[in-house]
CSV table of C-alpha atoms in Angstrom, one decimal:
chain,number,residue,atom,x,y,z
Z,1,MET,CA,12.9,-15.1,35.6
Z,2,GLY,CA,15.5,-17.6,34.3
Z,3,ILE,CA,15.4,-20.7,32.2
Z,4,ARG,CA,14.2,-23.8,34.0
Z,5,LEU,CA,14.1,-26.2,31.0
Z,6,VAL,CA,16.5,-26.5,28.1
Z,7,VAL,CA,15.3,-28.7,25.2
Z,8,GLY,CA,17.5,-29.9,22.4
Z,9,LEU,CA,15.7,-30.9,19.2
Z,10,GLY,CA,16.7,-33.8,17.1
Z,11,ASN,CA,16.0,-37.4,16.1
Z,12,PRO,CA,17.0,-40.4,18.1
Z,13,GLY,CA,19.2,-43.2,16.6
Z,14,LYS,CA,22.7,-43.5,15.2
Z,15,GLU,CA,21.5,-42.9,11.6
Z,16,TYR,CA,20.5,-39.3,12.6
Z,17,GLU,CA,23.0,-38.3,15.2
Z,18,ARG,CA,25.4,-36.5,12.8
Z,19,THR,CA,22.7,-34.9,10.7
Z,20,ARG,CA,22.0,-31.1,10.6
Z,21,HIS,CA,18.6,-31.6,12.2
Z,22,ASN,CA,20.3,-32.8,15.4
Z,23,ALA,CA,22.1,-29.6,16.1
Z,24,GLY,CA,19.9,-29.0,19.1
Z,25,PHE,CA,20.9,-32.4,20.5
Z,26,TRP,CA,24.6,-31.6,19.9
Z,27,LEU,CA,24.4,-28.5,22.1
Z,28,VAL,CA,22.6,-30.0,25.0
Z,29,GLU,CA,24.7,-33.1,25.0
Z,30,ARG,CA,27.9,-31.0,25.0
Z,31,TYR,CA,26.7,-28.8,27.8
Z,32,ALA,CA,25.7,-31.9,29.8
Z,33,THR,CA,29.1,-33.5,29.3
Z,34,GLN,CA,31.0,-30.3,30.3
Z,35,ASN,CA,28.9,-29.9,33.4
Z,36,GLY,CA,28.8,-33.5,34.6
Z,37,VAL,CA,25.1,-33.9,33.9
Z,38,VAL,CA,24.1,-37.4,33.1
Z,39,LEU,CA,21.2,-37.7,30.6
Z,40,ARG,CA,19.1,-40.8,31.4
Z,41,LYS,CA,16.2,-42.4,29.6
Z,42,ASP,CA,12.9,-41.5,31.3
Z,43,GLN,CA,10.0,-43.6,30.0
Z,44,LYS,CA,7.5,-41.3,31.7
Z,45,PHE,CA,8.7,-38.3,29.7
Z,46,LYS,CA,9.7,-40.2,26.6
Z,47,ALA,CA,13.1,-38.4,26.6
Z,48,LEU,CA,16.6,-38.3,27.9
Z,49,VAL,CA,16.5,-36.2,31.0
Z,50,GLY,CA,19.1,-34.7,33.3
Z,51,ARG,CA,19.3,-31.9,35.8
Z,52,HIS,CA,22.0,-29.2,36.1
Z,53,GLU,CA,22.2,-29.1,39.9
Z,54,ALA,CA,23.9,-25.7,40.2
Z,55,SER,CA,21.0,-23.9,38.6
Z,56,GLY,CA,18.3,-26.5,39.0
Z,57,THR,CA,17.6,-26.4,35.3
Z,58,TRP,CA,16.3,-29.5,33.5
Z,59,LEU,CA,17.9,-30.7,30.3
Z,60,LEU,CA,15.6,-32.6,27.9
Z,61,LEU,CA,16.2,-34.6,24.6
Z,62,PRO,CA,12.9,-35.8,23.2
Z,63,GLN,CA,13.1,-39.4,22.0
Z,64,THR,CA,9.8,-39.3,20.1
Z,65,PHE,CA,11.3,-38.1,16.8
Z,66,MET,CA,11.2,-34.5,15.6
Z,67,ASN,CA,7.5,-34.3,14.6
Z,68,LEU,CA,6.4,-35.3,18.1
Z,69,SER,CA,8.9,-33.3,20.1
Z,70,GLY,CA,6.1,-31.4,21.9
Z,71,GLN,CA,4.8,-34.3,23.9
Z,72,PRO,CA,7.9,-34.7,26.2
Z,73,VAL,CA,8.2,-31.0,26.6
Z,74,GLN,CA,4.5,-30.6,27.5
Z,75,MET,CA,4.7,-33.5,30.0
Z,76,LEU,CA,7.9,-32.4,31.8
Z,77,ALA,CA,6.9,-28.7,31.9
Z,78,GLY,CA,3.5,-29.7,33.2
Z,79,PHE,CA,4.9,-32.0,35.9
Z,80,PHE,CA,7.3,-29.4,37.3
Z,81,LYS,CA,5.1,-26.4,36.6
Z,82,ILE,CA,7.5,-24.7,34.2
Z,83,LYS,CA,6.0,-21.8,32.2
Z,84,PRO,CA,6.6,-21.3,28.5
Z,85,GLU,CA,8.8,-18.3,29.1
Z,86,GLU,CA,11.1,-20.4,31.3
Z,87,ILE,CA,11.7,-22.9,28.4
Z,88,LEU,CA,14.6,-22.6,25.9
Z,89,VAL,CA,14.4,-24.8,22.8
Z,90,VAL,CA,17.6,-25.3,20.9
Z,91,HIS,CA,17.2,-26.2,17.2
Z,92,ASP,CA,18.7,-26.1,13.7
Z,93,GLU,CA,17.9,-23.0,11.5
Z,94,LEU,CA,17.9,-22.9,7.7
Z,95,ASP,CA,17.7,-19.1,7.6
Z,96,PHE,CA,21.2,-18.7,9.1
Z,97,PRO,CA,24.5,-19.9,7.7
Z,98,PRO,CA,26.7,-22.3,9.7
Z,99,GLY,CA,28.5,-20.5,12.5
Z,100,VAL,CA,25.6,-18.1,13.3
Z,101,ALA,CA,23.5,-18.5,16.4
Z,102,ARG,CA,20.5,-16.3,17.3
Z,103,LEU,CA,18.3,-16.0,20.4
Z,104,LYS,CA,14.6,-15.0,20.3
Z,105,GLN,CA,11.3,-15.4,22.1
Z,106,GLY,CA,8.3,-16.4,20.2
Z,107,GLY,CA,7.8,-15.6,16.5
Z,108,GLY,CA,7.2,-17.8,13.5
Z,109,ILE,CA,8.4,-21.4,13.3
Z,110,ALA,CA,9.3,-21.3,9.6
Z,111,GLY,CA,8.0,-24.8,8.9
Z,112,HIS,CA,10.1,-26.5,11.6
Z,113,ASN,CA,8.1,-29.6,12.6
Z,114,GLY,CA,9.6,-29.9,16.0
Z,115,LEU,CA,8.7,-26.3,16.9
Z,116,LYS,CA,5.3,-26.7,15.4
Z,117,ASP,CA,4.5,-29.6,17.7
Z,118,ILE,CA,5.9,-27.8,20.8
Z,119,SER,CA,3.8,-24.7,20.0
Z,120,GLN,CA,0.7,-26.8,19.6
Z,121,ARG,CA,1.2,-28.7,22.8
Z,122,LEU,CA,2.0,-25.6,24.8
Z,123,ALA,CA,-0.7,-23.6,23.0
Z,124,THR,CA,1.8,-20.7,22.6
Z,125,HIS,CA,4.9,-19.5,20.8
Z,126,ASP,CA,6.2,-17.6,23.8
Z,127,TYR,CA,9.0,-20.0,24.7
Z,128,TRP,CA,12.6,-19.0,24.0
Z,129,ARG,CA,14.5,-20.3,21.0
Z,130,LEU,CA,18.2,-20.7,20.4
Z,131,ARG,CA,18.6,-21.0,16.6
Z,132,LEU,CA,21.8,-22.7,15.3
Z,133,GLY,CA,22.4,-21.9,11.6
Z,134,VAL,CA,22.9,-24.9,9.3
Z,135,GLY,CA,22.5,-23.0,6.0
Z,136,LYS,CA,20.0,-23.1,3.2
Z,137,PRO,CA,19.7,-26.2,0.8
Z,138,PRO,CA,21.1,-25.7,-2.7
Z,139,PRO,CA,18.6,-24.8,-5.5
Z,140,GLY,CA,16.3,-27.8,-6.3
Z,141,ARG,CA,16.8,-29.5,-3.0
Z,142,GLU,CA,14.1,-29.9,-0.4
Z,143,GLY,CA,14.8,-28.6,3.1
Z,144,ALA,CA,13.4,-31.8,4.6
Z,145,ASP,CA,16.1,-33.9,2.9
Z,146,TYR,CA,18.8,-31.4,3.4
Z,147,VAL,CA,18.5,-31.3,7.2
Z,148,LEU,CA,18.7,-35.1,7.4
Z,149,GLU,CA,22.2,-35.1,5.7
Z,150,ARG,CA,25.5,-34.7,7.4
Z,151,PRO,CA,27.2,-31.3,7.0
Z,152,PRO,CA,30.6,-31.2,5.3
Z,153,ALA,CA,33.6,-30.9,7.7
Z,154,GLU,CA,33.9,-27.1,7.2
Z,155,GLU,CA,30.2,-26.5,8.0
Z,156,LYS,CA,30.3,-28.8,11.0
Z,157,ALA,CA,33.3,-26.9,12.4
Z,158,ALA,CA,31.4,-23.6,12.0
Z,159,ILE,CA,28.3,-25.1,13.7
Z,160,ASP,CA,30.5,-26.4,16.5
Z,161,ALA,CA,32.0,-23.0,17.0
Z,162,ALA,CA,28.5,-21.4,17.3
Z,163,ILE,CA,27.5,-24.1,19.8
Z,164,ASP,CA,30.6,-23.3,21.9
Z,165,LYS,CA,29.8,-19.6,21.9
Z,166,SER,CA,26.2,-20.4,22.9
Z,167,ILE,CA,27.3,-22.7,25.8
Z,168,GLU,CA,29.5,-19.9,27.2
Z,169,LEU,CA,26.4,-17.7,27.5
Z,170,LEU,CA,24.1,-20.4,28.9
Z,171,PRO,CA,24.8,-19.4,32.6
Z,172,GLN,CA,23.5,-15.9,31.7
Z,173,LEU,CA,20.4,-17.4,30.1
Z,174,LEU,CA,19.7,-19.8,33.0
Z,175,ALA,CA,20.1,-16.8,35.4
Z,176,GLY,CA,17.5,-14.8,33.4
Z,177,ASP,CA,19.8,-12.2,31.8
Z,178,MET,CA,18.2,-12.8,28.4
Z,179,GLN,CA,19.0,-9.4,26.9
Z,180,GLY,CA,22.6,-9.4,28.0
Z,181,ALA,CA,23.2,-12.9,26.5
Z,182,MET,CA,21.4,-11.9,23.4
Z,183,ASN,CA,23.5,-8.8,22.9
Z,184,LYS,CA,26.7,-10.7,23.3
Z,185,LEU,CA,25.7,-13.6,21.1
Z,186,HIS,CA,24.5,-11.4,18.3
Z,187,THR,CA,27.7,-9.4,18.2
Z,188,ASP,CA,30.2,-12.2,18.8
Z,189,ASP,CA,29.4,-14.0,15.6
Z,190,LYS,CA,30.2,-11.0,13.3
Z,191,PRO,CA,34.1,-10.5,13.8
Z,192,PRO,CA,35.3,-13.5,11.7
Z,193,ALA,CA,34.2,-11.8,8.5
Z,194,LYS,CA,36.4,-8.8,9.2
Z,195,LYS,CA,39.6,-10.9,9.1
Z,196,GLU,CA,39.6,-11.3,5.3
Z,197,PRO,CA,40.9,-7.8,4.3
Z,198,GLU,CA,43.9,-8.2,6.5
Z,199,LYS,CA,45.3,-11.0,4.3
Z,200,LYS,CA,45.5,-8.6,1.3
Z,201,GLU,CA,48.1,-6.3,3.0
Z,202,PRO,CA,51.4,-8.2,2.5
Z,203,PRO,CA,51.3,-8.2,-1.4
Z,204,LYS,CA,51.6,-4.4,-1.4
Z,205,LYS,CA,55.3,-4.6,-0.6
Z,206,GLU,CA,56.2,-6.3,-3.9
Z,207,PRO,CA,55.8,-3.3,-6.3
Z,208,GLU,CA,58.4,-1.3,-4.2
Z,209,LYS,CA,61.1,-4.0,-4.9
Z,210,LYS,CA,60.4,-3.9,-8.6
Z,211,ALA,CA,60.8,-0.1,-8.7
Z,212,GLU,CA,64.3,-0.4,-7.1
Z,213,ALA,CA,65.4,-3.0,-9.6
Z,214,VAL,CA,64.6,-0.7,-12.6
Z,215,LYS,CA,66.9,2.0,-11.3
Z,216,GLU,CA,70.0,-0.2,-11.1
Z,217,PRO,CA,70.5,-0.9,-14.9
Z,218,ALA,CA,70.1,2.8,-15.6
Z,219,LYS,CA,73.2,3.5,-13.5
Z,220,LYS,CA,75.3,0.8,-15.3
Z,221,GLU,CA,74.4,2.2,-18.7
Z,222,GLY,CA,75.8,5.6,-17.6
Z,223,LEU,CA,79.1,4.0,-16.6
Z,224,LEU,CA,79.5,2.1,-19.9
Z,225,SER,CA,78.9,5.2,-22.0
Z,226,GLY,CA,81.5,7.1,-20.0
Z,227,LEU,CA,84.1,4.4,-20.6
Z,228,PHE,CA,83.4,4.4,-24.4
Z,229,GLY,CA,83.8,8.1,-24.4
Z,230,ARG,CA,87.3,7.9,-22.9
Z,231,LYS,CA,88.5,5.4,-25.6
Z,232,LYS,CA,87.7,7.9,-28.3
């Protein structure tokens, strides 16, 4: 059983489009652009809606604001008779750093209001979730304020990289190979951390040059002492 509905979570409007809370929008919009899917306003579903013709999967961006995300999801899923386990919700995740993406089915919603409304409307947590890490807020900052801010350029680049990785695996998800996609996604975001030790190797060559330089003056001293000895 594959994914028949991909939902990106976020808030509508230019003031929110670059904020961390719109990470779900970013992924679905990019996937739609890359695959020639046009997302159009649908008043009936209160969302931007498009269809990926090759797979038959629906793409949905709720336009009801985050706290009421469940209404468009419930209406479209009900109209096309899409089961919760055939739904993938893409959203921002405070528990993971930027650059990390994780796939899971069900589980806790960790205070995410968009997920809370979807779970209430569908009366279950059994839909799939693609969680895009945006990092934890600094001490003393509220998560609700943090997610409504724009990430710095470095963090945005990391989130974009995670989105690109996730999009590469979407064909597997749409086809129903959830475990295969999960295994690849959860291992692909680990290698970058292993690159750091490689940068420390070049400095090891410097001490060898210093050792050679010390030997040279010792030879010169031997020659000078030999010359003085002859003069006597």
